[in-house]
RNA sequence: AGCAGUGUAGCUCAAUGGUUGAGCAGCAAGCUCAUAACUUGAAGGGUGUGGGUUCAAUUCCCACCACUGCGACCA
């Protein structure tokens, strides 16, 4: 029987520049949800990649005295290297310059054309090449500088463009939003789109002239297809199998529509308005939801090159490790809201949650086992532990609750729910004081307490594994498993959610490993 | 034009028409199985400002201020 499909995408990052923390953030979120759905046995396509066309890239390449293709070829390895460094397990890396993408774009364009949704008209206005968008004059800064790229001047354009009849889909889009309230998330983003659409949609231009880095419009090669029109289709091209003839029918046959598009709030309009309208025009299925995440803020400003306050993700990972990086951004920032990075906070949170609470709970408990029970290990029947055991009671419902959190992209709440169990573990072990019971000769009670805590740590590690695969692996290995959350076959039955997300799975038959700290504490940064 | 959101403990956030809660940080005590860890306790907030409704508002209403987002002013 075929597994249910789950397709999730990150934005296709613009290959104008090197990847940075703002590209890493949605990518780890996508990776976490992809890993989670794989654990549940879904047939996952996790799509990421690069958007490589457009005048901006052409100019950047010219400045660097390179061809656009050579420029992009240089950028792409940096993305792939960062993803590898961050343990990102993507299934597809689409480049919009991939050889099969052109065929998909042309076929799509033709379909929309045949639908009568494309026409030629005049476009006049101020164009920001960095945004690849027309701007209204009054939103510009002094001397015609773009408000977003304040070091760049906009350019006056007066040219023929092909237009897409977006206005025709106003009603259909409004129905879409009304009938699928979850289509745009979070709620605040949805409201923005609703009010924007309510203001009336205008057709938008989908071609440009006077440069050539992109796909020519079929039958009018003086025009280049607008970079956004091209890039969005990358989500579909990405689903083609290796060597498969590039047709829309083939691409969407199995893994389309995407369940979730993860995007930055800055590209919401393209994904929540233009994209579904384009798909409607081409009579293709619509994605399930568009989730707009927030920006990372530092010192009150959006992190970015232009503000000079960006954090280099490579340096952060080198210093603190992958899991710390992933955990901080997914746990400390509610997905969908803006979030800040402060190194002191980063260190405090990681030390408190992963080293002190989780890691130390495993360590303190596991060390008692050989000390009290020697090589025999614990002989405990989990099902015999009473339901009113507080850890068991909480653990029994945790898997389902955490699953809901992941489904809702509520990574922070997922972590909190898991930590509740961990914190209860520390309280429980203090209250029960197995070290005293052992000295009093109450061996059975001691074993039961230790098992209860170890099993809870296992469950926590399992549920955390989409976020902290390395720490979870270390915990599992100390508990006697041979799994590696980074290398297991994607649907290794031994890791299946149905068994592993349930409290009481740890077998007393398996021999436990030696206790070693699974997460070393960090030093606070010197001020 | 405007529309929307936010404003609660040092920090990040939660909650409710009726003595504000959590995590982190800081303070004190306890414990010893543990990664100087954990547990407990105290401390810390008249919930942006000013009005109003109500027996009672942080929670509802109005105005204002600050910040954020979307949008408009332009052509």
Coordinates of C-alpha atoms (C1' of nucleotides) in Angstrom, one line a residue:
Chain A
X1 CA 0.0 0.0 0.0
X2 CA 1.3 3.4 -0.9
X3 CA 2.2 5.7 1.9
X4 CA 0.5 9.0 2.1
X5 CA 2.6 11.8 0.5
X6 CA 3.9 14.8 2.1
X7 CA 5.6 17.6 0.1
X8 CA 7.1 20.6 1.8
X9 CA 9.1 23.4 0.3
X10 CA 11.4 26.1 1.4
X11 CA 11.7 29.2 -0.7
X12 CA 14.0 28.7 -3.7
X13 CA 16.7 31.1 -2.5
X14 CA 17.9 33.8 -4.8
X15 CA 21.4 32.8 -5.9
X16 CA 22.5 36.4 -6.0
X17 CA 24.4 36.0 -2.8
X18 CA 25.7 33.5 -0.3
X19 CA 23.3 31.8 2.0
X20 CA 22.9 33.4 5.4
X21 CA 21.0 32.9 8.6
X22 CA 17.8 34.1 7.1
X23 CA 17.9 31.3 4.6
X24 CA 19.0 28.7 7.2
X25 CA 16.0 29.5 9.4
X26 CA 13.2 28.3 7.2
X27 CA 15.3 25.5 5.9
X28 CA 15.7 24.0 9.4
X29 CA 12.0 24.4 10.0
X30 CA 11.3 22.5 6.7
X31 CA 13.8 19.9 7.7
X32 CA 12.2 19.4 11.0
X33 CA 8.7 18.9 9.6
X34 CA 10.0 16.6 6.9
X35 CA 11.8 14.5 9.4
X36 CA 8.7 14.3 11.5
X37 CA 6.6 13.2 8.7
X38 CA 9.1 10.6 7.7
X39 CA 9.0 9.2 11.2
X40 CA 5.3 8.9 10.7
X41 CA 5.9 6.9 7.5
X42 CA 4.9 9.4 5.0
X43 CA 6.4 9.5 1.5
X44 CA 8.1 12.8 1.9
X45 CA 9.4 15.2 -0.8
X46 CA 11.4 18.0 0.9
X47 CA 12.1 20.5 -1.8
X48 CA 14.6 23.3 -1.6
X49 CA 16.9 24.9 -4.2
X50 CA 17.9 28.2 -5.8
X51 CA 16.2 30.7 -8.0
X52 CA 18.9 31.8 -10.5
X53 CA 17.3 34.0 -13.2
X54 CA 16.5 37.6 -13.5
X55 CA 18.2 40.9 -14.1
X56 CA 19.6 41.2 -10.7
X57 CA 21.6 38.1 -11.0
X58 CA 22.7 39.1 -14.4
X59 CA 24.0 42.4 -13.1
X60 CA 25.7 40.8 -10.1
X61 CA 27.5 38.4 -12.4
X62 CA 28.5 41.3 -14.6
X63 CA 30.0 43.1 -11.7
X64 CA 31.9 40.0 -10.9
X65 CA 33.0 39.7 -14.5
X66 CA 31.3 36.3 -14.8
X67 CA 28.5 34.8 -16.8
X68 CA 25.3 34.5 -14.8
X69 CA 25.6 30.7 -15.1
X70 CA 29.1 30.7 -13.8
X71 CA 28.1 33.0 -10.9
X72 CA 25.3 30.7 -9.9
X73 CA 27.4 27.7 -10.3
X74 CA 29.7 29.3 -7.7
X75 CA 26.9 30.1 -5.3
X76 CA 25.1 26.8 -5.3
X77 CA 27.8 24.8 -3.6
X78 CA 27.7 27.2 -0.7
X79 CA 24.0 26.5 -0.2
X80 CA 24.5 22.7 -0.4
X81 CA 27.5 22.9 2.0
X82 CA 25.5 24.9 4.6
X83 CA 22.6 22.4 4.4
X84 CA 25.0 19.6 4.9
X85 CA 26.5 21.3 7.8
X86 CA 23.0 21.8 9.3
X87 CA 22.0 18.2 8.8
X88 CA 19.4 19.2 6.3
X89 CA 18.0 16.1 4.6
X90 CA 16.4 17.5 1.5
X91 CA 15.0 15.2 -1.1
X92 CA 15.3 17.7 -4.0
X93 CA 17.5 20.6 -4.7
X94 CA 16.1 22.4 -7.7
X95 CA 18.0 25.0 -9.6
X96 CA 15.9 27.1 -11.9
X97 CA 18.7 26.7 -14.4
X98 CA 18.3 22.9 -14.4
X99 CA 17.9 21.6 -17.9
X100 CA 14.4 20.2 -17.3
X101 CA 13.0 23.4 -15.8
X102 CA 12.7 25.3 -19.1
X103 CA 10.4 22.7 -20.5
X104 CA 8.1 22.9 -17.5
X105 CA 8.0 26.7 -17.6
X106 CA 7.2 26.8 -21.3
X107 CA 4.5 24.2 -21.0
X108 CA 3.0 26.1 -18.1
X109 CA 3.2 29.4 -19.9
X110 CA 1.5 27.9 -22.9
X111 CA -1.3 26.5 -20.8
X112 CA -2.0 29.8 -19.3
X113 CA -1.7 31.4 -22.7
X114 CA -4.2 29.0 -24.1
X115 CA -6.5 29.9 -21.3
X116 CA -6.4 33.5 -22.6
X117 CA -4.9 34.7 -19.4
X118 CA -1.8 36.4 -20.9
X119 CA -1.8 39.5 -23.0
X120 CA 0.6 42.2 -24.1
X121 CA 0.4 45.7 -22.7
X122 CA 2.4 48.7 -21.7
X123 CA 4.1 48.9 -18.3
X124 CA 5.4 52.2 -17.1
X125 CA 6.9 52.9 -13.8
X126 CA 9.9 52.8 -11.5
X127 CA 11.5 49.4 -11.3
X128 CA 13.8 48.1 -8.5
X129 CA 16.0 45.5 -10.0
X130 CA 17.0 44.3 -6.6
X131 CA 13.3 43.6 -5.7
X132 CA 12.5 42.7 -9.3
X133 CA 9.4 44.7 -8.8
X134 CA 7.8 47.9 -9.9
X135 CA 7.5 50.5 -7.2
X136 CA 5.2 53.4 -6.7
X137 CA 7.1 56.7 -6.8
X138 CA 6.1 58.0 -3.5
X139 CA 7.2 54.9 -1.5
X140 CA 10.7 55.6 -2.8
X141 CA 13.3 57.3 -0.7
X142 CA 15.2 60.4 -1.7
X143 CA 16.6 60.6 -5.1
X144 CA 14.7 57.5 -6.3
X145 CA 16.3 55.0 -4.0
X146 CA 14.4 51.8 -3.2
X147 CA 13.0 51.7 0.3
X148 CA 14.2 48.2 0.8
X149 CA 17.5 48.4 -1.0
X150 CA 18.3 51.9 0.1
X151 CA 21.6 51.9 -1.6
X152 CA 20.1 51.1 -5.0
X153 CA 18.4 53.5 -7.4
X154 CA 15.2 52.4 -9.1
X155 CA 15.0 52.8 -12.8
X156 CA 12.3 54.3 -15.0
X157 CA 10.8 51.8 -17.3
X158 CA 8.4 52.2 -20.1
X159 CA 8.1 49.0 -22.0
X160 CA 5.8 46.4 -23.4
X161 CA 5.3 43.5 -21.0
X162 CA 3.1 40.4 -21.1
X163 CA 0.6 40.5 -18.3
X164 CA -1.1 37.8 -16.4
X165 CA -4.9 38.2 -15.9
X166 CA -4.7 38.1 -12.1
X167 CA -7.8 40.2 -11.8
X168 CA -9.9 37.4 -13.4
X169 CA -9.1 35.2 -10.4
X170 CA -10.1 37.6 -7.7
X171 CA -13.3 35.8 -6.9
X172 CA -11.8 32.4 -7.1
X173 CA -9.0 33.4 -4.7
X174 CA -11.5 34.9 -2.3
X175 CA -13.4 31.6 -2.3
X176 CA -10.1 29.7 -1.8
X177 CA -9.3 31.8 1.3
X178 CA -12.8 31.5 2.7
X179 CA -13.1 27.8 2.2
X180 CA -9.6 27.0 3.3
X181 CA -8.9 29.2 6.3
X182 CA -5.7 27.4 6.9
X183 CA -4.4 28.2 3.4
X184 CA -2.4 31.2 4.7
X185 CA -0.7 31.0 8.0
X186 CA -0.3 32.4 10.5
X187 CA -3.5 34.3 11.0
X188 CA -2.0 37.7 10.8
X189 CA -0.5 37.0 7.4
X190 CA -3.9 35.7 6.2
X191 CA -5.5 39.0 7.2
X192 CA -3.0 40.9 5.3
X193 CA -3.7 39.0 2.2
X194 CA -7.4 39.2 2.6
X195 CA -7.3 43.0 2.9
X196 CA -4.9 43.3 0.0
X197 CA -7.1 41.2 -2.2
X198 CA -10.2 43.0 -1.0
X199 CA -8.7 46.1 -2.4
X200 CA -8.9 44.7 -5.8
X201 CA -6.3 42.8 -7.8
X202 CA -4.5 44.2 -10.8
X203 CA -3.0 42.1 -13.5
X204 CA 0.8 41.8 -13.1
X205 CA 3.5 41.7 -15.7
X206 CA 5.2 38.4 -16.3
X207 CA 7.8 39.4 -18.8
X208 CA 10.7 41.8 -19.0
X209 CA 12.7 43.1 -21.9
X210 CA 16.2 44.5 -22.5
X211 CA 18.1 41.6 -20.9
X212 CA 18.3 37.9 -21.6
X213 CA 19.1 36.0 -18.4
X214 CA 16.0 33.8 -18.2
X215 CA 13.5 31.9 -20.3
X216 CA 12.3 33.6 -23.5
X217 CA 8.6 34.0 -23.9
X218 CA 7.5 31.4 -26.4
X219 CA 7.0 33.0 -29.8
X220 CA 8.4 36.4 -28.6
X221 CA 12.0 35.8 -27.6
X222 CA 12.6 39.5 -27.1
X223 CA 10.7 39.1 -23.8
X224 CA 12.1 37.1 -20.9
X225 CA 9.7 35.4 -18.6
X226 CA 9.5 37.3 -15.3
X227 CA 11.8 35.7 -12.7
X228 CA 9.0 35.1 -10.2
X229 CA 6.8 33.3 -12.8
X230 CA 9.7 31.1 -13.5
X231 CA 10.8 30.5 -9.9
X232 CA 7.5 29.5 -8.5
X233 CA 7.3 26.7 -11.0
X234 CA 10.5 25.3 -9.6
X235 CA 8.4 23.7 -6.9
X236 CA 6.8 21.6 -9.6
X237 CA 9.9 20.9 -11.7
X238 CA 11.6 19.7 -8.5
X239 CA 9.2 16.8 -8.3
X240 CA 10.3 15.2 -11.6
X241 CA 12.2 12.0 -11.2
X242 CA 15.7 11.7 -12.4
X243 CA 15.8 11.4 -16.2
X244 CA 12.0 11.7 -16.5
X245 CA 10.7 13.5 -19.5
X246 CA 9.9 17.0 -18.2
X247 CA 6.2 17.5 -18.6
X248 CA 3.7 19.0 -16.2
X249 CA 1.7 15.9 -16.1
X250 CA 4.7 13.9 -15.0
X251 CA 5.9 16.4 -12.5
X252 CA 2.6 16.6 -10.7
X253 CA 1.7 13.0 -11.0
X254 CA 2.7 11.8 -7.6
X255 CA 3.9 14.4 -5.1
X256 CA 1.9 17.4 -6.1
X257 CA 0.3 19.4 -4.6
X258 CA 2.7 20.5 -1.9
X259 CA 1.3 20.2 1.6
X260 CA 3.2 23.2 2.9
X261 CA 5.1 26.1 1.3
X262 CA 7.4 27.6 3.9
X263 CA 8.2 31.2 3.0
X264 CA 9.3 34.5 4.4
X265 CA 6.7 37.0 5.0
X266 CA 8.3 39.3 2.4
X267 CA 7.3 36.9 -0.4
X268 CA 3.8 36.3 0.9
X269 CA 2.0 37.9 -2.0
X270 CA 3.7 35.9 -4.6
X271 CA 2.8 32.6 -2.8
X272 CA -0.6 33.4 -1.4
X273 CA -2.0 35.3 -4.4
X274 CA -0.1 35.1 -7.6
X275 CA 0.9 31.4 -7.3
X276 CA -2.6 29.9 -6.6
X277 CA -4.0 32.1 -9.4
X278 CA -1.4 30.8 -11.8
X279 CA -2.1 27.3 -10.8
X280 CA -5.8 27.8 -11.3
X281 CA -5.2 29.2 -14.7
X282 CA -3.1 26.1 -15.6
X283 CA -5.7 23.9 -14.0
X284 CA -3.3 22.4 -11.5
X285 CA -4.0 21.5 -7.9
X286 CA -3.3 24.1 -5.3
X287 CA -0.9 23.7 -2.3
X288 CA -2.4 23.0 1.1
X289 CA -1.0 26.0 2.9
X290 CA 1.5 28.8 2.7
X291 CA 3.2 29.4 6.0
X292 CA 4.9 32.8 6.4
X293 CA 7.6 32.8 9.0
X294 CA 9.0 35.8 10.7
X295 CA 12.3 37.6 10.4
X296 CA 15.2 37.2 12.7
X297 CA 16.0 40.4 14.4
X298 CA 19.1 41.5 16.1
X299 CA 19.5 44.8 17.9
X300 CA 16.1 45.8 16.8
X301 CA 16.8 45.5 13.1
X302 CA 16.2 42.7 10.6
X303 CA 19.3 40.7 10.3
X304 CA 20.8 41.2 6.9
X305 CA 23.9 42.2 5.0
X306 CA 22.7 45.7 4.5
X307 CA 22.3 46.4 8.2
X308 CA 25.6 44.8 9.0
X309 CA 24.2 42.9 11.9
X310 CA 23.9 39.5 10.4
X311 CA 25.2 36.4 12.1
X312 CA 27.2 34.0 10.0
X313 CA 25.5 30.6 10.4
X314 CA 28.7 28.8 9.7
X315 CA 30.5 30.5 12.6
X316 CA 27.6 29.8 14.9
X317 CA 27.5 26.1 14.0
X318 CA 31.3 25.8 14.3
X319 CA 31.1 27.2 17.7
X320 CA 28.0 25.6 19.2
X321 CA 27.2 22.7 17.0
X322 CA 24.3 21.8 14.7
X323 CA 21.7 20.7 17.3
X324 CA 22.2 23.8 19.4
X325 CA 21.6 26.0 16.3
X326 CA 18.5 24.1 15.2
X327 CA 17.1 24.0 18.7
X328 CA 17.5 27.6 19.5
X329 CA 15.8 28.9 16.5
X330 CA 12.9 26.4 16.5
X331 CA 12.4 26.4 20.3
X332 CA 13.0 30.0 21.3
X333 CA 11.2 31.7 18.4
X334 CA 7.6 31.0 17.7
X335 CA 7.4 30.0 14.0
X336 CA 5.6 32.8 12.3
X337 CA 6.7 35.6 14.6
X338 CA 9.8 37.6 14.4
X339 CA 12.5 36.5 16.7
X340 CA 15.8 37.7 18.1
X341 CA 19.1 36.3 18.5
X342 CA 21.3 37.0 21.5
X343 CA 24.3 35.0 22.3
X344 CA 23.9 35.0 26.0
X345 CA 20.3 33.9 25.7
X346 CA 21.4 31.2 23.2
X347 CA 23.9 29.8 25.7
X348 CA 21.5 30.0 28.7
X349 CA 18.7 28.3 26.9
X350 CA 20.9 25.5 25.5
X351 CA 22.5 24.9 28.8
X352 CA 19.3 24.9 30.7
X353 CA 17.2 22.8 28.3
X354 CA 19.6 20.3 26.7
X355 CA 22.5 20.1 29.1
X356 CA 21.0 20.6 32.6
X357 CA 17.4 19.3 32.1
X358 CA 17.6 16.7 29.5
X359 CA 21.2 15.6 29.3
X360 CA 21.8 15.6 33.0
X361 CA 18.5 13.7 33.6
X362 CA 19.7 10.9 31.4
X363 CA 23.2 11.0 32.9
X364 CA 22.2 11.0 36.6
X365 CA 19.7 8.2 36.0
X366 CA 21.8 6.0 33.8
X367 CA 24.7 6.1 36.1
X368 CA 22.7 4.4 38.8
X369 CA 21.9 1.4 36.8
X370 CA 25.2 -0.4 36.7
X371 CA 26.0 0.9 40.2
X372 CA 22.9 -0.8 41.6
X373 CA 22.1 -3.5 39.2
X374 CA 25.4 -4.5 37.7
X375 CA 25.4 -6.1 34.3
X376 CA 21.8 -7.5 34.8
X377 CA 20.2 -4.2 34.0
X378 CA 16.7 -3.3 34.9
X379 CA 14.0 -5.9 34.8
X380 CA 10.9 -3.9 34.6
X381 CA 7.6 -4.5 32.9
X382 CA 6.4 -1.1 31.7
X383 CA 2.8 -2.2 31.4
X384 CA 2.9 -3.1 35.1
X385 CA 3.7 0.4 36.1
X386 CA 0.5 2.0 37.4
X387 CA -1.3 4.5 35.3
X388 CA -1.2 7.0 38.1
X389 CA 2.5 7.2 37.9
X390 CA 2.9 10.8 37.0
X391 CA 5.6 10.3 34.4
X392 CA 3.7 7.5 32.7
X393 CA 0.5 9.5 32.8
X394 CA 2.1 12.5 31.2
X395 CA 4.2 10.4 28.8
X396 CA 1.1 8.4 27.5
X397 CA -0.4 11.5 25.9
X398 CA 2.8 13.3 24.9
X399 CA 3.2 11.7 21.5
X400 CA -0.2 12.8 20.2
X401 CA 0.2 16.3 21.6
X402 CA 3.6 16.8 20.1
X403 CA 2.3 15.5 16.8
X404 CA -0.3 18.2 16.7
X405 CA 2.3 20.8 17.4
X406 CA 4.5 19.6 14.5
X407 CA 1.5 19.5 12.2
X408 CA 0.8 23.1 13.1
X409 CA 4.5 24.1 12.6
X410 CA 4.4 24.9 16.3
X411 CA 8.0 23.8 17.0
X412 CA 8.3 25.9 20.1
X413 CA 5.2 24.4 21.7
X414 CA 6.4 20.9 20.7
X415 CA 9.7 21.5 22.6
X416 CA 7.8 23.0 25.6
X417 CA 5.6 19.9 25.8
X418 CA 8.6 17.6 25.7
X419 CA 10.4 19.7 28.3
X420 CA 7.5 19.4 30.6
X421 CA 8.1 15.7 30.8
X422 CA 11.8 16.2 31.2
X423 CA 11.4 18.7 34.0
X424 CA 8.9 16.3 35.6
X425 CA 11.6 13.7 35.4
X426 CA 14.0 15.7 37.5
X427 CA 11.3 16.4 40.1
X428 CA 10.2 12.8 40.1
X429 CA 13.6 11.4 40.7
X430 CA 14.3 13.9 43.5
X431 CA 11.0 13.0 45.2
X432 CA 11.4 9.3 44.8
X433 CA 15.1 9.4 45.7
X434 CA 16.0 6.0 44.3
X435 CA 19.5 6.2 45.9
X436 CA 17.7 6.1 49.3
X437 CA 15.4 3.3 48.3
X438 CA 18.3 1.3 47.2
X439 CA 20.2 1.7 50.4
X440 CA 17.0 0.7 52.2
X441 CA 17.0 -2.5 50.1
X442 CA 13.9 -1.7 48.1
X443 CA 15.3 -3.0 44.8
X444 CA 12.1 -3.4 42.9
X445 CA 11.0 0.1 43.5
X446 CA 14.4 1.4 42.6
X447 CA 14.3 -0.4 39.3
X448 CA 10.9 0.9 38.5
X449 CA 11.8 4.5 39.2
X450 CA 14.9 4.3 37.0
X451 CA 13.0 2.6 34.2
X452 CA 10.3 5.2 34.4
X453 CA 12.8 8.1 34.0
X454 CA 14.9 6.4 31.3
X455 CA 11.8 5.6 29.3
X456 CA 10.6 9.2 29.6
X457 CA 14.0 10.4 28.4
X458 CA 13.8 8.1 25.5
X459 CA 10.4 9.4 24.5
X460 CA 11.6 12.9 24.8
X461 CA 14.6 12.2 22.6
X462 CA 12.5 10.5 20.0
X463 CA 10.0 13.4 19.8
X464 CA 12.8 15.9 19.7
X465 CA 14.7 14.1 17.0
X466 CA 13.3 16.1 14.1
X467 CA 14.9 19.1 15.8
X468 CA 18.0 17.7 17.5
X469 CA 18.9 14.5 15.6
X470 CA 22.4 14.3 17.0
X471 CA 21.4 14.6 20.6
X472 CA 18.6 12.2 20.1
X473 CA 20.9 9.7 18.5
X474 CA 23.3 10.0 21.4
X475 CA 20.5 9.4 23.9
X476 CA 19.2 6.4 22.0
X477 CA 22.6 4.9 21.7
X478 CA 23.2 5.2 25.5
X479 CA 19.9 3.5 26.0
X480 CA 21.1 0.5 24.0
X481 CA 19.7 1.3 20.5
X482 CA 21.8 1.2 17.5
X483 CA 19.9 3.8 15.5
X484 CA 21.1 7.0 14.1
X485 CA 18.5 9.6 13.4
X486 CA 20.7 11.1 10.7
X487 CA 21.4 7.9 8.9
X488 CA 18.6 5.5 9.4
X489 CA 16.8 4.3 6.3
X490 CA 14.0 6.8 5.9
X491 CA 11.3 4.5 7.0
X492 CA 13.2 2.2 9.3
X493 CA 10.4 0.3 11.0
X494 CA 12.3 0.4 14.3
X495 CA 11.9 4.1 14.4
X496 CA 8.2 4.1 13.5
X497 CA 6.1 6.7 15.2
X498 CA 3.4 4.2 16.2
X499 CA 5.8 2.4 18.5
X500 CA 8.4 4.9 19.4
X501 CA 6.1 7.8 20.2
X502 CA 4.4 5.7 22.9
X503 CA 5.4 5.6 26.5
X504 CA 6.6 2.2 27.6
X505 CA 8.6 1.2 24.5
X506 CA 12.0 0.8 26.1
X507 CA 12.6 -2.8 26.6
X508 CA 14.3 -4.0 29.8
X509 CA 15.8 -6.8 27.7
X510 CA 18.3 -4.5 25.9
X511 CA 21.5 -3.6 27.6
X512 CA 22.0 0.0 28.4
X513 CA 25.1 1.8 27.4
X514 CA 27.6 3.7 29.4
X515 CA 26.5 7.1 30.7
X516 CA 28.2 10.0 28.9
X517 CA 27.1 13.6 28.8
X518 CA 25.1 13.9 25.6
X519 CA 25.2 17.7 25.5
X520 CA 28.2 19.6 26.9
X521 CA 27.5 22.9 28.5
X522 CA 28.7 26.1 26.9
X523 CA 30.6 28.9 28.4
X524 CA 28.8 32.2 28.5
X525 CA 30.3 34.5 26.0
X526 CA 32.6 37.1 27.4
X527 CA 31.2 40.5 27.2
Chain B
rA1 C1' -6.4 58.1 4.0
rG2 C1' -6.6 54.0 6.3
rC3 C1' -6.6 48.8 8.1
rA4 C1' -4.5 45.2 11.4
rG5 C1' -1.4 43.6 15.3
rU6 C1' 1.5 44.3 19.6
rG7 C1' 2.5 47.0 24.3
rU8 C1' 2.0 42.1 31.2
rA9 C1' 8.2 40.4 36.2
rG10 C1' 15.5 42.2 34.2
rC11 C1' 14.8 39.0 29.3
rU12 C1' 11.3 35.8 26.1
rC13 C1' 6.4 35.0 26.2
rA14 C1' 1.3 32.9 28.4
rA15 C1' -3.5 33.8 30.6
rU16 C1' -8.4 35.4 32.3
rG17 C1' -14.7 39.9 33.5
rG18 C1' -13.5 38.7 40.0
rU19 C1' -6.6 37.6 44.8
rU20 C1' -1.7 38.1 37.2
rG21 C1' 1.3 32.8 35.3
rA22 C1' 5.7 30.0 33.0
rG23 C1' 10.7 29.5 31.1
rC24 C1' 15.5 31.9 31.4
rA25 C1' 18.6 35.2 34.5
rG26 C1' 19.3 36.7 39.7
rC27 C1' 18.8 35.5 45.4
rA28 C1' 18.3 31.8 49.5
rA29 C1' 17.9 26.9 51.4
rG30 C1' 18.0 21.6 50.6
rC31 C1' 19.9 17.2 48.5
rU32 C1' 24.0 14.1 46.6
rC33 C1' 22.2 9.8 41.8
rA34 C1' 24.2 13.7 38.2
rU35 C1' 27.3 17.8 33.2
rA36 C1' 29.1 23.1 40.3
rA37 C1' 23.6 19.4 38.2
rC38 C1' 18.7 18.9 40.3
rU39 C1' 14.7 20.1 43.9
rU40 C1' 12.3 23.6 47.0
rG41 C1' 11.4 28.6 48.6
rA42 C1' 11.4 33.8 48.6
rA43 C1' 11.8 38.0 45.7
rG44 C1' 10.4 40.4 41.4
rG45 C1' 4.5 43.2 37.6
rG46 C1' -0.8 48.4 40.7
rU47 C1' -0.7 44.1 33.0
rG48 C1' 1.7 51.5 27.6
rU49 C1' -1.3 56.4 29.0
rG50 C1' -6.1 58.8 30.0
rG51 C1' -11.1 58.1 30.2
rG52 C1' -15.7 55.0 30.2
rU53 C1' -19.1 50.5 31.1
rU54 C1' -19.4 47.2 35.5
rC55 C1' -20.4 45.4 42.2
rA56 C1' -15.6 44.0 39.8
rA57 C1' -11.2 45.1 33.8
rU58 C1' -5.2 43.3 32.6
rU59 C1' -9.4 41.1 30.1
rC60 C1' -15.2 44.9 27.1
rC61 C1' -15.7 50.2 24.9
rC62 C1' -13.4 55.2 23.5
rA63 C1' -9.2 58.3 22.9
rC64 C1' -4.1 58.9 22.9
rC65 C1' 1.2 57.3 22.8
rA66 C1' 5.0 53.8 21.1
rC67 C1' 6.6 49.9 18.0
rU68 C1' 5.5 46.3 13.9
rG69 C1' 3.1 44.7 9.5
rC70 C1' -0.1 45.6 5.1
rG71 C1' -1.9 49.6 2.3
rA72 C1' -2.6 54.7 0.4
rC73 C1' -1.0 59.5 -0.5
rC74 C1' 2.7 60.3 -5.9
rA75 C1' 2.8 59.7 -10.8

